[in-house]
Amino acid sequence: MDRIRIVGGTPLKGIIPIGGAKNAALALMPACLLTDGTLTLSNLPHLVDITTMANLLAQHGVLMALNGDSKNGGHTGRVLELTANTIGNTTAPYDLVRRMRASVLVLGPLLARCGQARVSLPGGCAIGTRPVDLHLKALEQMGAKIELDGGYINAHVDGRLKGAHIIFPQVTVGGTENLMMAATLAQGETVLANAAREPEVADLAHCLVAMGAKIEGIGTGTLRIQGADSLHGAEYSVVPDRIETGTYAVAAAITRGDVELVGTRMDLMESVVKTLRECGVTVEATERGMRVAALDGINGTDIMTEPFPGFPTDMQAQLMALMTTASGASMITETIFENRYMHVPELMRMGARINVHGSSAIVRGVPKLSGAQVMATDLRASSSLILAGLAAEGETVVNRVYHLDRGYERVEEKLAACGAHIERIKGEAAE
Ligand SMILES: CC(=O)N[C@H]1[C@@H](OP(=O)(O)OP(=O)(O)OC[C@H]2O[C@@H](n3ccc(=O)[nH]c3=O)[C@H](O)[C@@H]2O)O[C@H](CO)[C@@H](O)[C@@H]1O
Ligand SMILES: C=C(OP(=O)(O)O)C(=O)O
């Protein structure tokens, strides 16, 4: 298992390219199952999760071709053509679903197009139990018959799914995406109320519209979808990754550096920008993206994670890393996932002062973190430890970085290009 070694203390200076959003791409790729035409996705990030989704779709019978240039640096193959001419297999097996929860996003499209699907239950992960009950209840409202058997969701529908008025009792990103895709091929109108408003959900909606779907209310909490008999192929560019952007913005801030993030959109991340500014960080739009500079000190601040447009849970761990070096105390409250503080004990091994009480954490800033051996437990916990390592005195080694590769492309190259002392140590045992 790879590890990342960092010698901290260098202010980052330079340019960091931002890729397409993992969480948008993971919803856009299964949308290809809704049509026999070709869906061409550009600005696709090069990540382990994307490969996992490609493997899952391939075993359903999707034909794929990887093209495109590498104008954003790094790997070629940012353009993926997906053609689900014939869906030969409607089972999403445990071995692929267990690697990545977003695999459950094939359920809605398979059910809508083929009238049946057998999808392994994703199960929990390090950050919470993460059930999919809301996806299943909503699909049942559309006429699906669903049984759980042997760890699998067995779903089928006689004829077509039927439009329904669905009120989600809780905002769910994946639930909204699954149901929106299913509704595009249903009979009649579906209304999704209390729908997720995340930019990645809107990205999927815009792509579905490009494929011929009729969707109103994109970007709002109420989506109105008129079902169609069929959709067609389309070309679509994945929205920039606001979480990757936010992570590198914190990297600039925590090292008291000055970095331009290129290829991103500041309008996707107002809550994060507002928080960084409250801390004393300079954040400004540039022609190519945004600039983040923290030449003075950082003040503590309070945040609470909430569905979009609130502060994203996927930025909570990174912001906490920043707060460990801020002056004064900060309170962080996590409202989305019940167990998203796995980075806390690791940050404390680096000298951070943090007390967790239920869903809140009080962080008291320290003048300096100190480098240590730490263990990454999930994706954003991994990035928070990298950020802490960039600021810490001495050497930090982040073990188990395979989580990181799920969501960050060439992280060590991008940081090293801005002056960070960081390297990947390949293939040694993590323990
Ligand atoms: C691939 C992807 O896009 N992942 C994102 C997506 O995850 P994901 O789509 O899994 O997150 P949800 O928005 O569905 O989950 C929000 C909350 O609702 C709960 N819930 C959800 C569905 C359900 O059927 N029952 C239920 O109880 C979850 O356990 C969680 O507590 O949104 C999360 C919240 O912004 C982000 O952290 C993840 O990075
Ligand atoms: C929690 C995340 O992803 P996933 O939903 O794929 O686990 C994330 O991107 O931070």
Tab-separated table of C-alpha atoms and ligand atoms in Angstrom:
chain	number	residue	atom	x	y	z
A	1	MET	CA	0.000	0.000	0.000
A	2	ASP	CA	1.321	3.434	-0.940
A	3	ARG	CA	2.197	6.089	1.616
A	4	ILE	CA	2.732	9.829	1.277
A	5	ARG	CA	5.725	11.468	2.926
A	6	ILE	CA	5.680	15.195	3.549
A	7	VAL	CA	8.180	17.562	5.098
A	8	GLY	CA	6.046	20.516	6.085
A	9	GLY	CA	6.577	24.222	6.466
A	10	THR	CA	6.859	25.531	2.897
A	11	PRO	CA	4.297	28.167	1.820
A	12	LEU	CA	2.705	26.959	-1.427
A	13	LYS	CA	3.130	29.256	-4.400
A	14	GLY	CA	2.007	28.633	-7.972
A	15	ILE	CA	-0.804	27.155	-10.018
A	16	ILE	CA	-2.902	24.054	-9.359
A	17	PRO	CA	-5.149	22.608	-12.096
A	18	ILE	CA	-8.573	21.426	-10.914
A	19	GLY	CA	-10.240	18.422	-12.541
A	20	GLY	CA	-13.807	17.370	-13.191
A	21	ALA	CA	-15.885	16.516	-10.123
A	22	LYS	CA	-15.699	12.915	-8.944
A	23	ASN	CA	-19.192	13.081	-7.505
A	24	ALA	CA	-20.665	14.498	-10.707
A	25	ALA	CA	-18.859	11.977	-12.925
A	26	LEU	CA	-20.040	9.063	-10.773
A	27	ALA	CA	-23.658	10.086	-11.413
A	28	LEU	CA	-23.156	11.024	-15.070
A	29	MET	CA	-21.560	7.720	-16.074
A	30	PRO	CA	-24.551	5.497	-15.116
A	31	ALA	CA	-26.849	7.887	-17.037
A	32	CYS	CA	-25.538	6.120	-20.168
A	33	LEU	CA	-27.701	3.126	-19.179
A	34	LEU	CA	-30.815	5.185	-20.030
A	35	THR	CA	-30.157	5.180	-23.788
A	36	ASP	CA	-28.809	3.046	-26.621
A	37	GLY	CA	-27.103	6.186	-27.968
A	38	THR	CA	-23.561	7.223	-27.048
A	39	LEU	CA	-22.963	9.464	-24.038
A	40	THR	CA	-19.650	11.305	-24.404
A	41	LEU	CA	-18.302	12.766	-21.166
A	42	SER	CA	-15.374	15.176	-21.231
A	43	ASN	CA	-13.335	16.697	-18.364
A	44	LEU	CA	-13.489	13.306	-16.674
A	45	PRO	CA	-11.113	13.040	-13.696
A	46	HIS	CA	-8.577	10.206	-13.603
A	47	LEU	CA	-9.479	8.483	-10.313
A	48	VAL	CA	-9.827	4.997	-8.894
A	49	ASP	CA	-13.586	5.550	-8.355
A	50	ILE	CA	-14.030	6.351	-12.048
A	51	THR	CA	-12.286	3.101	-12.979
A	52	THR	CA	-14.527	1.208	-10.535
A	53	MET	CA	-17.650	2.733	-12.118
A	54	ALA	CA	-16.286	1.921	-15.599
A	55	ASN	CA	-15.750	-1.718	-14.549
A	56	LEU	CA	-19.270	-1.899	-13.150
A	57	LEU	CA	-20.810	-0.456	-16.320
A	58	ALA	CA	-18.683	-2.750	-18.517
A	59	GLN	CA	-20.094	-5.826	-16.832
A	60	HIS	CA	-23.626	-4.519	-17.515
A	61	GLY	CA	-22.641	-4.496	-21.198
A	62	VAL	CA	-21.650	-0.848	-21.712
A	63	LEU	CA	-19.055	-0.348	-24.454
A	64	MET	CA	-16.466	2.299	-23.675
A	65	ALA	CA	-13.780	4.242	-25.533
A	66	LEU	CA	-11.319	6.506	-23.766
A	67	ASN	CA	-10.036	9.476	-25.792
A	68	GLY	CA	-9.122	13.070	-25.321
A	69	ASP	CA	-6.119	15.159	-24.550
A	70	SER	CA	-4.395	16.013	-21.317
A	71	LYS	CA	-4.754	19.780	-21.451
A	72	ASN	CA	-5.227	19.879	-17.692
A	73	GLY	CA	-1.903	18.090	-17.239
A	74	GLY	CA	-1.225	14.467	-16.398
A	75	HIS	CA	-3.045	11.552	-17.933
A	76	THR	CA	-4.701	11.430	-21.302
A	77	GLY	CA	-8.129	9.896	-21.621
A	78	ARG	CA	-10.363	12.563	-20.149
A	79	VAL	CA	-13.069	11.931	-22.720
A	80	LEU	CA	-15.084	8.778	-22.239
A	81	GLU	CA	-17.645	7.477	-24.704
A	82	LEU	CA	-20.203	5.161	-23.151
A	83	THR	CA	-22.665	3.155	-25.238
A	84	ALA	CA	-25.260	0.928	-23.582
A	85	ASN	CA	-26.587	-0.557	-26.799
A	86	THR	CA	-27.516	-3.831	-25.208
A	87	ILE	CA	-27.660	-4.330	-21.463
A	88	GLY	CA	-26.663	-7.949	-21.077
A	89	ASN	CA	-26.624	-8.152	-17.301
A	90	THR	CA	-28.693	-6.231	-14.742
A	91	THR	CA	-26.778	-7.407	-11.661
A	92	ALA	CA	-24.350	-5.088	-9.841
A	93	PRO	CA	-22.234	-7.545	-7.850
A	94	TYR	CA	-21.069	-7.167	-4.257
A	95	ASP	CA	-17.408	-7.208	-5.234
A	96	LEU	CA	-17.734	-3.931	-7.176
A	97	VAL	CA	-20.427	-2.227	-5.064
A	98	ARG	CA	-18.472	-2.763	-1.835
A	99	ARG	CA	-15.555	-0.746	-3.272
A	100	MET	CA	-17.695	2.278	-3.949
A	101	ARG	CA	-21.124	3.218	-2.660
A	102	ALA	CA	-21.960	5.316	-5.736
A	103	SER	CA	-22.408	1.971	-7.557
A	104	VAL	CA	-25.996	2.040	-6.282
A	105	LEU	CA	-26.628	4.752	-8.901
A	106	VAL	CA	-27.078	2.038	-11.548
A	107	LEU	CA	-30.298	0.939	-9.799
A	108	GLY	CA	-32.622	3.700	-11.065
A	109	PRO	CA	-31.420	3.631	-14.698
A	110	LEU	CA	-31.423	-0.202	-14.943
A	111	LEU	CA	-34.925	-0.426	-13.495
A	112	ALA	CA	-36.230	2.289	-15.799
A	113	ARG	CA	-34.649	0.865	-18.968
A	114	CYS	CA	-34.805	-2.913	-18.346
A	115	GLY	CA	-37.641	-3.244	-15.815
A	116	GLN	CA	-35.363	-5.082	-13.412
A	117	ALA	CA	-32.145	-4.760	-11.440
A	118	ARG	CA	-30.269	-6.729	-8.816
A	119	VAL	CA	-27.847	-4.497	-6.965
A	120	SER	CA	-25.743	-5.410	-3.958
A	121	LEU	CA	-26.597	-3.354	-0.858
A	122	PRO	CA	-23.713	-0.902	-0.443
A	123	GLY	CA	-23.468	-1.240	3.335
A	124	GLY	CA	-21.865	1.296	5.647
A	125	CYS	CA	-18.429	2.845	5.501
A	126	ALA	CA	-16.006	4.634	7.817
A	127	ILE	CA	-18.090	7.825	7.940
A	128	GLY	CA	-21.491	6.332	8.745
A	129	THR	CA	-24.114	3.623	8.210
A	130	ARG	CA	-25.341	5.278	5.000
A	131	PRO	CA	-28.524	3.328	4.245
A	132	VAL	CA	-30.301	3.528	0.857
A	133	ASP	CA	-33.834	3.180	2.271
A	134	LEU	CA	-34.923	6.539	0.818
A	135	HIS	CA	-33.886	5.456	-2.714
A	136	LEU	CA	-35.875	2.234	-2.342
A	137	LYS	CA	-39.022	3.795	-0.831
A	138	ALA	CA	-39.147	6.384	-3.603
A	139	LEU	CA	-38.702	3.747	-6.330
A	140	GLU	CA	-41.554	1.770	-4.724
A	141	GLN	CA	-43.709	4.889	-4.992
A	142	MET	CA	-43.031	4.720	-8.736
A	143	GLY	CA	-44.375	1.161	-8.882
A	144	ALA	CA	-41.185	-0.854	-8.347
A	145	LYS	CA	-41.412	-4.096	-6.361
A	146	ILE	CA	-38.363	-4.367	-4.144
A	147	GLU	CA	-37.116	-7.220	-1.993
A	148	LEU	CA	-33.898	-7.509	-0.022
A	149	ASP	CA	-32.381	-10.936	-0.305
A	150	GLY	CA	-28.908	-12.232	0.519
A	151	GLY	CA	-27.420	-8.746	0.726
A	152	TYR	CA	-28.946	-7.741	-2.614
A	153	ILE	CA	-31.690	-5.317	-3.665
A	154	ASN	CA	-33.947	-7.236	-6.077
A	155	ALA	CA	-36.083	-4.740	-7.947
A	156	HIS	CA	-38.497	-5.164	-10.821
A	157	VAL	CA	-41.432	-3.353	-12.367
A	158	ASP	CA	-44.301	-4.672	-14.470
A	159	GLY	CA	-44.273	-2.491	-17.567
A	160	ARG	CA	-42.850	1.000	-17.004
A	161	LEU	CA	-42.182	2.942	-13.820
A	162	LYS	CA	-45.003	5.413	-13.124
A	163	GLY	CA	-44.571	9.096	-12.343
A	164	ALA	CA	-45.118	9.921	-8.660
A	165	HIS	CA	-45.018	12.806	-6.206
A	166	ILE	CA	-42.066	11.994	-3.973
A	167	ILE	CA	-41.211	14.013	-0.896
A	168	PHE	CA	-37.808	13.055	0.457
A	169	PRO	CA	-37.979	13.153	4.282
A	170	GLN	CA	-34.274	14.045	4.311
A	171	VAL	CA	-32.084	15.580	1.612
A	172	THR	CA	-30.223	12.830	-0.200
A	173	VAL	CA	-27.794	13.472	-3.053
A	174	GLY	CA	-27.659	9.883	-4.334
A	175	GLY	CA	-31.393	9.382	-3.773
A	176	THR	CA	-32.222	12.475	-5.831
A	177	GLU	CA	-29.849	11.328	-8.604
A	178	ASN	CA	-31.199	7.757	-8.723
A	179	LEU	CA	-34.827	8.920	-8.799
A	180	MET	CA	-34.213	11.681	-11.329
A	181	MET	CA	-32.649	9.163	-13.720
A	182	ALA	CA	-35.459	6.651	-13.169
A	183	ALA	CA	-38.112	9.346	-13.729
A	184	THR	CA	-36.747	10.358	-17.142
A	185	LEU	CA	-38.041	7.072	-18.647
A	186	ALA	CA	-41.169	6.717	-16.468
A	187	GLN	CA	-44.752	7.108	-17.612
A	188	GLY	CA	-46.011	10.589	-16.761
A	189	GLU	CA	-44.728	13.282	-14.417
A	190	THR	CA	-42.546	12.798	-11.354
A	191	VAL	CA	-42.066	15.532	-8.770
A	192	LEU	CA	-39.112	15.248	-6.410
A	193	ALA	CA	-39.632	17.531	-3.417
A	194	ASN	CA	-36.914	18.297	-0.855
A	195	ALA	CA	-34.504	17.261	-3.600
A	196	ALA	CA	-30.748	17.788	-3.184
A	197	ARG	CA	-29.508	21.042	-4.771
A	198	GLU	CA	-25.801	20.115	-4.949
A	199	PRO	CA	-24.054	21.311	-8.162
A	200	GLU	CA	-23.347	17.662	-9.028
A	201	VAL	CA	-27.109	16.925	-8.990
A	202	ALA	CA	-27.694	19.935	-11.257
A	203	ASP	CA	-24.869	18.709	-13.516
A	204	LEU	CA	-26.605	15.358	-13.922
A	205	ALA	CA	-29.910	17.125	-14.641
A	206	HIS	CA	-28.319	19.282	-17.358
A	207	CYS	CA	-26.772	16.195	-18.950
A	208	LEU	CA	-30.118	14.354	-18.882
A	209	VAL	CA	-31.721	17.365	-20.584
A	210	ALA	CA	-28.988	17.182	-23.255
A	211	MET	CA	-30.037	13.523	-23.669
A	212	GLY	CA	-33.634	14.591	-24.335
A	213	ALA	CA	-35.118	14.499	-20.802
A	214	LYS	CA	-37.597	17.153	-19.692
A	215	ILE	CA	-36.643	18.491	-16.265
A	216	GLU	CA	-37.772	21.725	-14.616
A	217	GLY	CA	-36.487	23.274	-11.416
A	218	ILE	CA	-32.817	22.335	-11.913
A	219	GLY	CA	-30.770	23.649	-8.997
A	220	THR	CA	-33.858	24.047	-6.772
A	221	GLY	CA	-35.359	21.772	-4.120
A	222	THR	CA	-38.269	20.765	-6.380
A	223	LEU	CA	-37.554	18.865	-9.577
A	224	ARG	CA	-40.359	18.212	-12.049
A	225	ILE	CA	-39.580	15.490	-14.607
A	226	GLN	CA	-41.779	14.508	-17.573
A	227	GLY	CA	-41.038	10.900	-18.473
A	228	ALA	CA	-40.082	10.156	-22.088
A	229	ASP	CA	-40.302	6.949	-24.152
A	230	SER	CA	-36.582	7.109	-24.853
A	231	LEU	CA	-33.508	9.312	-24.481
A	232	HIS	CA	-30.671	9.800	-26.955
A	233	GLY	CA	-26.905	10.184	-26.801
A	234	ALA	CA	-25.237	13.505	-25.937
A	235	GLU	CA	-21.905	15.194	-25.310
A	236	TYR	CA	-21.371	16.668	-21.870
A	237	SER	CA	-18.487	18.206	-19.911
A	238	VAL	CA	-18.211	17.336	-16.190
A	239	VAL	CA	-18.474	20.323	-13.805
A	240	PRO	CA	-15.233	21.263	-11.964
A	241	ASP	CA	-14.631	19.571	-8.611
A	242	ARG	CA	-15.573	22.025	-5.843
A	243	ILE	CA	-14.215	19.698	-3.143
A	244	GLU	CA	-10.841	19.322	-4.854
A	245	THR	CA	-10.870	23.123	-5.269
A	246	GLY	CA	-11.680	23.649	-1.587
A	247	THR	CA	-9.001	21.200	-0.506
A	248	TYR	CA	-6.274	23.056	-2.432
A	249	ALA	CA	-7.652	26.379	-1.218
A	250	VAL	CA	-7.056	25.118	2.320
A	251	ALA	CA	-3.578	23.929	1.262
A	252	ALA	CA	-2.752	27.508	0.261
A	253	ALA	CA	-4.226	28.865	3.495
A	254	ILE	CA	-2.675	26.363	5.911
A	255	THR	CA	0.821	26.937	4.483
A	256	ARG	CA	0.254	30.719	4.410
A	257	GLY	CA	0.820	30.544	0.667
A	258	ASP	CA	-0.568	32.096	-2.521
A	259	VAL	CA	-2.005	29.784	-5.171
A	260	GLU	CA	-4.161	30.107	-8.282
A	261	LEU	CA	-6.648	27.285	-8.791
A	262	VAL	CA	-7.168	26.943	-12.513
A	263	GLY	CA	-10.145	25.353	-14.286
A	264	THR	CA	-12.526	25.745	-11.382
A	265	ARG	CA	-15.615	27.860	-10.695
A	266	MET	CA	-15.850	30.008	-7.588
A	267	ASP	CA	-19.660	30.248	-7.879
A	268	LEU	CA	-19.921	26.543	-6.954
A	269	MET	CA	-18.486	27.117	-3.503
A	270	GLU	CA	-19.884	30.236	-1.920
A	271	SER	CA	-20.133	28.761	1.599
A	272	VAL	CA	-16.498	27.598	1.547
A	273	VAL	CA	-15.294	30.947	0.171
A	274	LYS	CA	-17.298	32.805	2.837
A	275	THR	CA	-15.772	30.643	5.589
A	276	LEU	CA	-12.225	31.104	4.306
A	277	ARG	CA	-12.731	34.870	4.135
A	278	GLU	CA	-14.058	34.864	7.711
A	279	CYS	CA	-10.770	33.235	8.688
A	280	GLY	CA	-8.807	36.069	7.060
A	281	VAL	CA	-7.907	34.281	3.830
A	282	THR	CA	-7.940	36.291	0.584
A	283	VAL	CA	-10.072	34.564	-2.041
A	284	GLU	CA	-10.689	36.237	-5.378
A	285	ALA	CA	-11.958	35.203	-8.788
A	286	THR	CA	-9.419	35.164	-11.632
A	287	GLU	CA	-9.979	34.703	-15.357
A	288	ARG	CA	-9.000	31.049	-15.115
A	289	GLY	CA	-10.520	30.176	-11.731
A	290	MET	CA	-9.651	31.649	-8.354
A	291	ARG	CA	-6.720	32.832	-6.269
A	292	VAL	CA	-6.286	31.943	-2.605
A	293	ALA	CA	-3.688	33.693	-0.461
A	294	ALA	CA	-3.082	33.737	3.274
A	295	LEU	CA	-0.153	35.989	3.873
A	296	ASP	CA	-1.304	37.068	7.343
A	297	GLY	CA	-2.573	34.934	10.203
A	298	ILE	CA	-5.651	32.712	10.193
A	299	ASN	CA	-8.512	33.240	12.680
A	300	GLY	CA	-10.712	30.491	14.007
A	301	THR	CA	-14.353	30.314	12.919
A	302	ASP	CA	-17.452	28.171	13.459
A	303	ILE	CA	-19.010	25.976	10.792
A	304	MET	CA	-21.901	23.553	10.551
A	305	THR	CA	-22.154	21.091	7.677
A	306	GLU	CA	-25.426	21.193	5.777
A	307	PRO	CA	-26.839	20.169	2.400
A	308	PHE	CA	-25.964	22.605	-0.440
A	309	PRO	CA	-25.830	25.609	-0.390
A	310	GLY	CA	-24.608	25.061	3.198
A	311	PHE	CA	-21.038	24.157	4.139
A	312	PRO	CA	-20.255	20.739	2.564
A	313	THR	CA	-19.551	17.755	4.786
A	314	ASP	CA	-16.901	16.740	2.217
A	315	MET	CA	-14.881	19.845	3.273
A	316	GLN	CA	-15.302	19.404	7.047
A	317	ALA	CA	-12.097	17.452	7.674
A	318	GLN	CA	-9.985	19.842	5.568
A	319	LEU	CA	-11.408	22.917	7.309
A	320	MET	CA	-10.701	21.270	10.652
A	321	ALA	CA	-7.053	20.839	9.653
A	322	LEU	CA	-6.918	24.569	8.928
A	323	MET	CA	-8.554	25.415	12.268
A	324	THR	CA	-5.896	23.440	14.172
A	325	THR	CA	-3.402	26.154	13.187
A	326	ALA	CA	-5.750	29.171	13.519
A	327	SER	CA	-5.668	31.656	16.356
A	328	GLY	CA	-8.491	31.177	18.841
A	329	ALA	CA	-11.128	28.463	19.100
A	330	SER	CA	-13.445	27.106	16.405
A	331	MET	CA	-16.536	24.970	16.668
A	332	ILE	CA	-17.287	22.463	13.943
A	333	THR	CA	-20.664	20.689	13.844
A	334	GLU	CA	-21.220	17.731	11.519
A	335	THR	CA	-24.910	17.208	10.729
A	336	ILE	CA	-24.776	14.902	7.682
A	337	PHE	CA	-22.820	11.826	8.782
A	338	GLU	CA	-22.772	10.367	12.291
A	339	ASN	CA	-19.154	9.267	12.293
A	340	ARG	CA	-17.162	11.792	10.304
A	341	TYR	CA	-14.494	12.633	12.865
A	342	MET	CA	-12.109	9.754	12.184
A	343	HIS	CA	-9.380	12.283	11.351
A	344	VAL	CA	-9.539	13.812	14.858
A	345	PRO	CA	-7.321	11.298	16.719
A	346	GLU	CA	-4.814	11.410	13.861
A	347	LEU	CA	-4.681	15.229	13.858
A	348	MET	CA	-4.207	15.048	17.635
A	349	ARG	CA	-1.169	12.809	17.090
A	350	MET	CA	0.271	15.797	15.235
A	351	GLY	CA	-0.289	18.104	18.210
A	352	ALA	CA	-3.782	19.431	17.392
A	353	ARG	CA	-6.038	20.330	20.324
A	354	ILE	CA	-9.543	19.018	19.581
A	355	ASN	CA	-12.425	17.933	21.823
A	356	VAL	CA	-15.357	16.106	20.291
A	357	HIS	CA	-18.748	16.237	22.011
A	358	GLY	CA	-21.344	14.290	20.038
A	359	SER	CA	-21.670	15.893	16.639
A	360	SER	CA	-19.556	18.947	17.534
A	361	ALA	CA	-15.821	19.444	17.815
A	362	ILE	CA	-14.053	22.317	19.527
A	363	VAL	CA	-10.691	23.045	17.950
A	364	ARG	CA	-8.179	25.228	19.780
A	365	GLY	CA	-5.477	26.480	17.452
A	366	VAL	CA	-1.848	25.675	18.235
A	367	PRO	CA	1.187	27.684	17.037
A	368	LYS	CA	2.665	24.658	15.199
A	369	LEU	CA	1.658	21.092	14.378
A	370	SER	CA	4.425	18.501	14.475
A	371	GLY	CA	4.978	15.806	11.863
A	372	ALA	CA	3.995	12.216	12.750
A	373	GLN	CA	3.032	8.839	11.300
A	374	VAL	CA	-0.712	8.961	10.698
A	375	MET	CA	-3.337	6.670	9.229
A	376	ALA	CA	-5.939	7.691	6.649
A	377	THR	CA	-9.365	6.186	7.338
A	378	ASP	CA	-11.485	7.669	4.561
A	379	LEU	CA	-11.150	9.954	1.577
A	380	ARG	CA	-11.472	13.423	3.111
A	381	ALA	CA	-9.769	12.350	6.343
A	382	SER	CA	-6.807	11.461	4.114
A	383	SER	CA	-6.727	14.898	2.542
A	384	SER	CA	-6.985	16.620	5.940
A	385	LEU	CA	-3.899	14.710	7.097
A	386	ILE	CA	-1.990	15.736	3.972
A	387	LEU	CA	-2.970	19.361	4.660
A	388	ALA	CA	-1.850	19.093	8.289
A	389	GLY	CA	1.416	17.549	7.097
A	390	LEU	CA	2.052	20.477	4.743
A	391	ALA	CA	1.851	22.851	7.706
A	392	ALA	CA	3.591	20.697	10.322
A	393	GLU	CA	7.176	20.969	11.471
A	394	GLY	CA	9.210	17.948	10.347
A	395	GLU	CA	8.168	14.745	8.618
A	396	THR	CA	4.646	13.374	8.298
A	397	VAL	CA	3.906	9.992	6.733
A	398	VAL	CA	0.287	9.374	5.767
A	399	ASN	CA	-0.412	5.648	5.572
A	400	ARG	CA	-3.195	3.890	3.654
A	401	VAL	CA	-3.459	6.526	0.944
A	402	TYR	CA	-5.583	4.301	-1.289
A	403	HIS	CA	-8.567	6.270	0.034
A	404	LEU	CA	-6.960	9.418	-1.354
A	405	ASP	CA	-6.645	7.944	-4.848
A	406	ARG	CA	-10.434	7.480	-4.923
A	407	GLY	CA	-10.907	11.238	-5.067
A	408	TYR	CA	-7.689	13.171	-5.799
A	409	GLU	CA	-5.710	12.981	-9.013
A	410	ARG	CA	-1.892	13.293	-8.828
A	411	VAL	CA	-2.143	15.036	-5.466
A	412	GLU	CA	1.573	14.864	-4.729
A	413	GLU	CA	2.509	16.177	-8.200
A	414	LYS	CA	0.113	19.110	-7.934
A	415	LEU	CA	1.392	20.082	-4.475
A	416	ALA	CA	5.070	19.544	-5.352
A	417	ALA	CA	4.658	21.860	-8.356
A	418	CYS	CA	3.841	24.627	-5.842
A	419	GLY	CA	6.908	23.966	-3.732
A	420	ALA	CA	5.651	21.337	-1.262
A	421	HIS	CA	8.140	18.689	-0.129
A	422	ILE	CA	5.973	15.677	-0.756
A	423	GLU	CA	6.505	12.261	-2.291
A	424	ARG	CA	4.686	8.997	-2.739
A	425	ILE	CA	6.377	5.942	-1.324
A	426	LYS	CA	5.134	3.130	-3.494
A	427	GLY	CA	3.903	-0.254	-2.503
A	428	GLU	CA	5.242	-0.777	1.006
A	429	ALA	CA	3.084	-2.215	3.753
A	430	ALA	CA	0.984	0.467	5.402
A	431	GLU	CA	1.077	-0.894	8.920
B	1	LIG	C1	-20.726	9.890	-4.725
B	1	LIG	C2	-21.312	11.056	-4.008
B	1	LIG	O1	-21.892	11.930	-4.628
B	1	LIG	N1	-21.099	11.115	-2.702
B	1	LIG	C3	-21.600	12.254	-1.960
B	1	LIG	C4	-23.055	12.036	-1.627
B	1	LIG	O2	-23.161	10.817	-0.905
B	1	LIG	P1	-24.579	10.154	-0.702
B	1	LIG	O3	-25.401	10.341	-1.917
B	1	LIG	O4	-24.331	8.767	-0.217
B	1	LIG	O5	-25.156	11.033	0.489
B	1	LIG	P2	-26.663	11.374	0.851
B	1	LIG	O6	-26.913	12.802	0.525
B	1	LIG	O7	-27.561	10.359	0.258
B	1	LIG	O8	-26.654	11.198	2.437
B	1	LIG	C5	-27.028	12.229	3.328
B	1	LIG	C6	-27.524	11.624	4.613
B	1	LIG	O9	-28.737	10.927	4.367
B	1	LIG	C7	-28.676	9.601	4.848
B	1	LIG	N2	-29.467	8.738	3.946
B	1	LIG	C8	-29.252	8.803	2.609
B	1	LIG	C9	-29.964	7.997	1.733
B	1	LIG	C10	-30.917	7.102	2.264
B	1	LIG	O10	-31.578	6.341	1.549
B	1	LIG	N3	-31.087	7.065	3.617
B	1	LIG	C11	-30.401	7.868	4.476
B	1	LIG	O11	-30.597	7.814	5.690
B	1	LIG	C12	-27.188	9.271	4.831
B	1	LIG	O12	-26.869	8.211	5.692
B	1	LIG	C13	-26.580	10.586	5.238
B	1	LIG	O13	-26.623	10.703	6.638
B	1	LIG	O14	-23.516	13.144	-0.847
B	1	LIG	C14	-22.855	13.292	0.415
B	1	LIG	C15	-23.521	14.446	1.153
B	1	LIG	O15	-23.270	15.640	0.507
B	1	LIG	C16	-21.376	13.516	0.192
B	1	LIG	O16	-20.726	13.509	1.436
B	1	LIG	C17	-20.784	12.404	-0.673
B	1	LIG	O17	-19.464	12.735	-1.042
B	2	LIG	C1	-17.875	10.640	1.010
B	2	LIG	C2	-17.396	10.823	-0.220
B	2	LIG	O1	-17.579	9.971	-1.263
B	2	LIG	P1	-18.485	8.645	-1.330
B	2	LIG	O2	-19.915	9.079	-1.236
B	2	LIG	O3	-18.183	8.096	-2.679
B	2	LIG	O4	-18.079	7.757	-0.190
B	2	LIG	C3	-16.611	12.028	-0.570
B	2	LIG	O5	-16.435	12.285	-1.792
B	2	LIG	O6	-16.142	12.728	0.337
